[in-house]
Coordinates of C-alpha atoms in Angstrom, one line a residue:
M1162 CA 0.0 0.0 0.0
A1163 CA 1.3 3.5 -0.9
D1164 CA 2.3 5.9 1.8
F1165 CA 0.8 9.3 1.1
S1166 CA 1.5 10.7 4.6
T1167 CA 4.3 13.0 3.4
S1168 CA 2.7 14.1 0.2
P1169 CA 3.0 18.0 0.0
S1170 CA -0.4 18.1 -1.7
L1171 CA -2.1 16.9 1.5
D1172 CA -1.4 20.3 3.1
R1173 CA -4.5 21.8 1.4
V1174 CA -6.8 18.7 1.1
T1175 CA -10.4 19.4 2.1
S1176 CA -13.1 17.0 3.0
P1177 CA -16.0 16.5 0.6
N1178 CA -18.2 18.6 2.9
E1179 CA -15.7 21.5 3.2
P1180 CA -15.6 24.2 0.6
R1181 CA -12.3 24.7 -1.3
P1182 CA -10.4 27.8 -0.4
Q1183 CA -11.1 30.7 -2.7
V1184 CA -9.2 33.6 -4.2
F1185 CA -11.6 36.5 -4.8
V1186 CA -10.5 39.3 -7.1
C1187 CA -12.7 42.3 -7.0
Q1188 CA -14.2 43.3 -10.4
H1189 CA -16.2 46.3 -9.2
R1190 CA -15.7 49.8 -10.7
S1191 CA -12.6 51.2 -9.0
C1192 CA -10.8 47.9 -9.0
A1193 CA -11.7 47.4 -12.7
N1194 CA -10.4 50.8 -13.5
N1195 CA -7.1 49.8 -12.0
G1196 CA -6.7 46.5 -13.9
S1197 CA -8.5 43.9 -11.9
A1198 CA -9.6 42.0 -15.0
E1199 CA -6.0 41.4 -15.9
T1200 CA -5.2 40.4 -12.3
L1201 CA -8.1 37.9 -12.3
Q1202 CA -6.8 36.5 -15.6
A1203 CA -3.3 36.2 -14.2
F1204 CA -4.6 34.1 -11.2
Q1205 CA -6.7 32.0 -13.6
R1206 CA -3.6 31.3 -15.8
E1207 CA -1.8 29.8 -12.7
N1208 CA -4.2 26.8 -12.8
L1209 CA -4.3 26.5 -9.0
E1210 CA -5.6 23.1 -8.1
A1211 CA -6.1 23.8 -4.4
F1212 CA -8.1 27.1 -4.8
D1213 CA -11.1 28.3 -6.7
V1214 CA -10.3 31.6 -8.4
L1215 CA -13.3 33.9 -8.8
G1216 CA -14.1 37.4 -9.8
C1217 CA -16.4 39.1 -7.3
G1218 CA -18.3 42.3 -6.6
C1219 CA -17.1 45.1 -4.3
L1220 CA -14.9 44.0 -1.4
G1221 CA -15.2 47.4 0.2
Q1222 CA -11.6 48.5 -0.3
C1223 CA -12.1 50.8 -3.3
S1224 CA -9.2 53.1 -2.5
S1225 CA -6.7 50.3 -2.6
G1226 CA -7.7 48.1 -5.5
P1227 CA -7.4 45.8 -7.2
T1228 CA -8.2 43.9 -4.0
V1229 CA -7.6 40.2 -3.6
R1230 CA -9.0 38.1 -0.7
V1231 CA -7.7 34.6 0.1
T1232 CA -10.3 32.8 2.2
S1233 CA -8.0 30.0 3.5
D1234 CA -6.4 32.3 6.0
E1235 CA -8.4 35.5 5.4
T1236 CA -5.5 37.3 3.8
W1237 CA -6.4 40.6 2.0
Y1238 CA -4.0 42.0 -0.6
C1239 CA -4.2 45.5 -2.1
R1240 CA -3.1 47.1 -5.4
V1241 CA -2.5 43.7 -6.9
K1242 CA -1.4 43.9 -10.5
A1243 CA -1.1 41.0 -12.9
A1244 CA 2.7 41.2 -12.5
D1245 CA 2.3 40.5 -8.8
V1246 CA 0.3 37.3 -9.2
P1247 CA 3.2 34.8 -9.8
H1248 CA 4.9 36.0 -6.6
I1249 CA 1.7 35.8 -4.5
V1250 CA 1.0 32.3 -5.9
D1251 CA 4.5 30.9 -5.3
R1252 CA 5.1 32.5 -1.9
H1253 CA 1.6 32.4 -0.4
L1254 CA -0.8 30.1 -2.1
K1255 CA 1.9 27.4 -2.7
G1256 CA 4.4 28.3 0.1
G1257 CA 2.1 29.3 2.9
E1258 CA 3.7 32.7 3.6
P1259 CA 1.8 35.9 2.8
V1260 CA 3.5 38.5 0.7
E1261 CA 3.8 41.3 3.3
E1262 CA 4.5 44.2 0.8
K1263 CA 1.0 43.6 -0.8
L1264 CA -1.0 43.1 2.4
N1265 CA -3.8 45.5 3.0
S1266 CA -2.5 47.4 6.0
R1267 CA -6.0 48.6 7.0
I1268 CA -7.0 45.0 7.6
H1269 CA -3.7 43.4 8.6
R1270 CA -2.4 46.3 10.8
M1271 CA -2.4 44.4 14.1
V1272 CA -1.8 40.9 12.8
W1273 CA 1.3 41.8 10.8
G1274 CA 2.6 44.7 13.0
M1275 CA 1.8 47.3 10.4
G1276 CA 1.1 50.8 11.7
N1277 CA 0.3 51.9 15.2
G1278 CA -3.3 52.4 15.2

């Protein structure tokens, strides 16, 4: 019998009753004006097996778009351009470490030690 206990793909396995983690890319007006369609396409081109990649309506962060929300750990990224996507995918979605320079500081201020208030 095969031993799958050390398979790296088991890190993100979900049970049949559990929803897959999602990557939401805002497609509302201000994000769209800043290139969110290209950002969404860049995530879709990555063919992420462990995540559903979806365009969505307003995420309420209009001044810092395009906004990306990763549901597996409730990470929120801001000003995400298509060129940022491979780094976010490699480091965070595959590597488990959020990309600090793209984190939305309004949301992650206390968690990541950004800002004082």
